[in-house]
Structures are given as structure tokens and as C-alpha cells.
């Protein structure tokens, strides 16, 4: 597979595994991954949160690691990248309020580039207006947002993933093996 340049949009309290694992795994197989956050620059850090499934009605949340950004958000353009990764966690719920983030997400879709979103990452896709007619997985609590945005919610196990064209989605971090495998297959087809 030819090396690709991938953008990852993150923010404070992005889910720890959904940020660190794809960042490291994609770099491990030879891709360049730039992690950016609005209002922060290369060398700044974001705080992450660990979401776990412990038998309660929803996930539990604990403080995770500090994750160091390796690129700056300001000036980031979709045309400079081959693909986009959107981790879940708490970050998407407030990043979706940033018009520059939404415009950037929309640009990746308009340029027909591979996109991988997991868990609450759908909260960045819905306001970008890119889910209409697509089959999309996300954390089950995001189902209403997917459906109100015109998508079909893929109700799949937490360790599964779904691809709809160049969009690869999964419900949560237990799906990393399936989600990343589908995303790598999509990248390889480019």
C-alpha cells in the first residue's frame, strides 16, 4: 500500500483509545497522520477520556492520557490530505459547533476521500450534512443524530464496522480491528 497523508481531528476529551490506537496503527503501517485541534498548535496537548462498558446503562468515563498534537488546525485544508479520521468521545459534541471544523469535514466528502469515524464521531458528520442516504454506525446514543441527518443507522455489535462507499464507521473502540481493517482496505483502493 502506498503511504497516505491522513488528517485526524481531535479535541479535549476525545476518547483515548479512539485517538491513540488509530494514530499509532496508521503510522505503524507507514501512513503520515496529522492530529489537529481547533485553537491548538503542533506540540500542544489534548486531554483524553477513557470510555468503558461496565454493564451500566451507558459507558463510564475516566480521565485518560495527554495526547500531543503534531500539526496545527489553522490553515488545514482537505486538499492537502488523502483521508480523514474522526475519533469519538466528548470532543465531537463541542467541535461540531465550530464552523471551520464542519466545513473541513464537508470538504473531505466533497472531494470523495476516504473517511473513518467511530463512536461519537458521527456528531461531526451529521451537522456537515453528509449522512443523507448513507448507512452509518456510531455509538447507539448517536442514532437519532444519524437518522435526523438522513442516514440509515447500522445497528451492529460494538466490535463490528460498516463501510458505505469511502465512509467507514463503527460504534466504539472495541471495533478497532474491524474498523481499521475496513479503513485500510478503503485507503488501499485509492
CSV table of C-alpha atoms in Angstrom, one decimal:
chain,number,residue,atom,x,y,z
A,1,UNK,CA,0.0,0.0,0.0
A,2,UNK,CA,1.3,3.4,-0.9
A,3,UNK,CA,1.8,5.8,2.1
A,4,UNK,CA,-1.1,8.2,2.6
A,5,UNK,CA,-1.3,11.5,4.4
A,6,UNK,CA,-4.2,11.4,6.9
A,7,UNK,CA,-5.8,14.1,9.0
A,8,UNK,CA,-7.2,13.3,12.4
A,9,UNK,CA,-9.5,15.9,14.0
A,10,UNK,CA,-9.4,15.7,17.8
A,11,UNK,CA,-10.2,17.8,20.8
A,12,UNK,CA,-10.1,17.7,24.6
A,13,UNK,CA,-11.7,14.6,26.0
A,14,UNK,CA,-11.6,12.7,22.7
A,15,UNK,CA,-11.9,9.0,23.6
A,16,UNK,CA,-8.4,7.8,24.5
A,17,UNK,CA,-8.3,4.5,22.6
A,18,UNK,CA,-10.2,6.0,19.6
A,19,UNK,CA,-7.5,8.7,19.3
A,20,UNK,CA,-4.3,6.8,20.3
A,21,UNK,CA,-4.9,3.5,18.6
A,22,UNK,CA,-5.7,4.7,15.1
A,23,UNK,CA,-3.0,7.3,15.3
A,24,UNK,CA,-0.4,4.8,16.2
A,25,UNK,CA,-1.7,1.9,14.0
A,26,UNK,CA,-1.9,4.0,10.8
A,27,UNK,CA,1.6,5.4,11.4
A,28,UNK,CA,2.9,1.9,12.1
A,29,UNK,CA,1.8,0.7,8.6
A,30,UNK,CA,3.6,3.7,7.0
A,31,UNK,CA,1.0,6.5,6.8
A,32,UNK,CA,1.6,10.1,7.9
A,33,UNK,CA,-1.1,11.1,10.4
A,34,UNK,CA,-1.5,14.7,11.4
A,35,UNK,CA,-3.6,15.2,14.6
A,36,UNK,CA,-5.1,18.7,14.8
A,37,UNK,CA,-7.4,20.5,17.2
A,38,UNK,CA,-9.0,23.9,16.7
A,39,UNK,CA,-7.4,26.6,18.9
A,40,UNK,CA,-4.3,24.5,19.5
A,41,UNK,CA,-1.0,24.1,17.7
A,42,UNK,CA,1.6,21.4,17.0
A,43,UNK,CA,3.2,20.5,20.3
A,44,UNK,CA,0.1,21.4,22.4
A,45,UNK,CA,-1.7,18.6,24.1
A,46,UNK,CA,-5.3,17.5,24.5
A,47,UNK,CA,-6.7,15.6,27.4
A,48,UNK,CA,-8.4,12.3,26.6
A,49,UNK,CA,-11.1,10.3,28.3
A,50,UNK,CA,-11.4,6.5,28.6
A,51,UNK,CA,-14.9,5.2,27.9
A,52,UNK,CA,-15.6,1.7,29.2
A,53,UNK,CA,-18.5,-0.7,29.0
A,54,UNK,CA,-19.0,-2.0,32.5
A,55,UNK,CA,-22.6,-3.2,32.5
A,56,UNK,CA,-24.3,0.2,33.2
A,57,UNK,CA,-26.9,1.8,31.1
A,58,UNK,CA,-24.2,3.8,29.3
A,59,UNK,CA,-20.4,3.9,29.2
A,60,UNK,CA,-18.4,5.1,32.2
A,61,UNK,CA,-15.8,7.9,31.7
A,62,UNK,CA,-12.4,8.2,33.3
A,63,UNK,CA,-9.5,10.6,32.6
A,64,UNK,CA,-7.2,9.3,30.0
A,65,UNK,CA,-3.8,10.4,28.8
A,66,UNK,CA,-2.4,13.6,27.4
A,67,UNK,CA,-2.1,13.3,23.7
A,68,UNK,CA,0.4,15.6,21.9
A,69,UNK,CA,-0.8,17.2,18.6
A,70,UNK,CA,1.7,17.0,15.8
A,71,UNK,CA,0.1,19.7,13.5
A,72,UNK,CA,-1.9,22.9,13.8
A,73,UNK,CA,-5.5,23.2,12.8
A,74,UNK,CA,-5.2,26.7,11.4
A,75,UNK,CA,-4.7,26.6,7.7
A,76,UNK,CA,-5.6,22.9,7.4
A,77,UNK,CA,-7.1,22.0,4.1
A,78,UNK,CA,-8.7,18.8,2.9
A,79,UNK,CA,-6.9,19.0,-0.4
A,80,UNK,CA,-3.6,18.5,1.4
A,81,UNK,CA,-4.7,15.1,2.7
A,82,UNK,CA,-5.7,11.7,1.3
A,83,UNK,CA,-8.2,10.8,4.1
A,84,UNK,CA,-9.8,11.8,7.4
A,85,UNK,CA,-10.2,10.1,10.7
A,86,UNK,CA,-12.7,11.3,13.3
A,87,UNK,CA,-12.4,9.8,16.8
A,88,UNK,CA,-15.3,9.8,19.2
A,89,UNK,CA,-15.5,10.7,22.9
A,90,UNK,CA,-16.7,14.1,24.2
A,91,UNK,CA,-14.8,16.2,21.7
A,92,UNK,CA,-17.2,15.9,18.8
A,93,UNK,CA,-20.1,17.3,20.9
A,94,UNK,CA,-18.4,20.7,21.0
A,95,UNK,CA,-16.3,20.5,17.9
A,96,UNK,CA,-19.5,20.3,15.9
A,97,UNK,CA,-20.2,23.9,16.9
A,98,UNK,CA,-17.0,25.1,15.1
A,99,UNK,CA,-18.0,26.1,11.5
A,100,UNK,CA,-14.4,25.7,10.3
A,101,UNK,CA,-14.4,22.1,11.6
A,102,UNK,CA,-17.7,21.4,9.9
A,103,UNK,CA,-16.5,23.0,6.6
A,104,UNK,CA,-13.4,20.8,6.7
A,105,UNK,CA,-15.3,17.6,7.3
A,106,UNK,CA,-17.7,18.5,4.4
A,107,UNK,CA,-14.7,19.2,2.1
A,108,UNK,CA,-13.4,15.7,2.6
A,109,UNK,CA,-16.7,14.3,1.5
A,110,UNK,CA,-17.0,16.8,-1.5
A,111,UNK,CA,-13.5,15.6,-2.6
A,112,UNK,CA,-14.6,12.0,-2.3
A,113,UNK,CA,-11.8,11.0,0.1
A,114,UNK,CA,-11.9,8.0,2.5
A,115,UNK,CA,-13.2,8.9,5.9
A,116,UNK,CA,-13.2,6.8,9.1
A,117,UNK,CA,-15.4,7.8,12.0
A,118,UNK,CA,-16.0,5.9,15.2
A,119,UNK,CA,-18.4,6.3,18.1
A,120,UNK,CA,-19.5,9.9,18.7
A,121,UNK,CA,-17.5,10.9,15.6
A,122,UNK,CA,-20.9,10.9,13.8
A,123,UNK,CA,-21.6,14.1,15.7
A,124,UNK,CA,-19.2,15.8,13.3
A,125,UNK,CA,-20.7,14.2,10.2
A,126,UNK,CA,-24.3,15.0,10.9
A,127,UNK,CA,-24.0,18.8,11.0
A,128,UNK,CA,-21.8,18.6,7.9
A,129,UNK,CA,-24.8,17.4,6.0
A,130,UNK,CA,-23.0,14.3,4.6
A,131,UNK,CA,-25.0,11.4,6.0
A,132,UNK,CA,-28.1,11.5,3.8
A,133,UNK,CA,-28.7,8.2,2.2
A,134,UNK,CA,-25.6,6.6,3.8
A,135,UNK,CA,-25.5,3.5,6.1
A,136,UNK,CA,-23.7,4.7,9.2
A,137,UNK,CA,-22.7,3.1,12.6
A,138,UNK,CA,-22.0,5.2,15.7
A,139,UNK,CA,-22.4,4.9,19.4
A,140,UNK,CA,-26.1,3.9,19.9
A,141,UNK,CA,-26.8,7.2,21.7
A,142,UNK,CA,-26.0,9.0,18.4
A,143,UNK,CA,-28.6,7.0,16.4
A,144,UNK,CA,-31.1,9.9,16.5
A,145,UNK,CA,-28.5,12.3,15.0
A,146,UNK,CA,-27.6,9.9,12.2
A,147,UNK,CA,-31.3,9.4,11.4
A,148,UNK,CA,-32.2,13.1,11.6
A,149,UNK,CA,-29.3,13.8,9.2
A,150,UNK,CA,-30.9,11.4,6.7
A,151,UNK,CA,-28.6,8.4,7.3
A,152,UNK,CA,-29.6,4.9,8.0
A,153,UNK,CA,-28.3,3.8,11.4
A,154,UNK,CA,-26.3,0.5,11.2
A,155,UNK,CA,-27.2,-1.3,14.4
A,156,UNK,CA,-24.2,-3.6,14.6
A,157,UNK,CA,-22.3,-5.2,17.5
A,158,UNK,CA,-19.8,-2.9,19.3
A,159,UNK,CA,-16.9,-4.9,17.8
A,160,UNK,CA,-18.1,-4.5,14.2
A,161,UNK,CA,-17.7,-1.9,11.5
A,162,UNK,CA,-19.6,-0.9,8.3
A,163,UNK,CA,-18.4,0.7,5.0
A,164,UNK,CA,-20.7,2.7,2.8
A,165,UNK,CA,-18.5,3.7,-0.2
A,166,UNK,CA,-15.5,5.5,1.2
A,167,UNK,CA,-17.1,6.1,4.6
A,168,UNK,CA,-16.1,3.6,7.3
A,169,UNK,CA,-17.9,3.8,10.6
A,170,UNK,CA,-18.0,1.8,13.9
A,171,UNK,CA,-19.9,2.0,17.2
A,172,UNK,CA,-17.0,2.2,19.6
A,173,UNK,CA,-13.3,1.3,20.3
A,174,UNK,CA,-14.0,-2.5,20.6
A,175,UNK,CA,-14.4,-2.4,16.8
A,176,UNK,CA,-10.8,-1.2,16.1
A,177,UNK,CA,-9.7,-4.4,14.4
A,178,UNK,CA,-12.7,-4.4,12.0
A,179,UNK,CA,-12.9,-0.6,11.6
A,180,UNK,CA,-9.2,-0.1,10.9
A,181,UNK,CA,-9.1,-3.1,8.6
A,182,UNK,CA,-12.0,-1.7,6.5
A,183,UNK,CA,-10.4,1.8,6.5
A,184,UNK,CA,-7.1,0.4,5.3
A,185,UNK,CA,-8.9,-1.6,2.6
A,186,UNK,CA,-10.6,1.7,1.5
A,187,UNK,CA,-7.2,3.6,1.6
A,188,UNK,CA,-5.6,0.8,-0.5
A,189,UNK,CA,-8.3,1.1,-3.2
A,190,UNK,CA,-7.3,4.8,-3.7
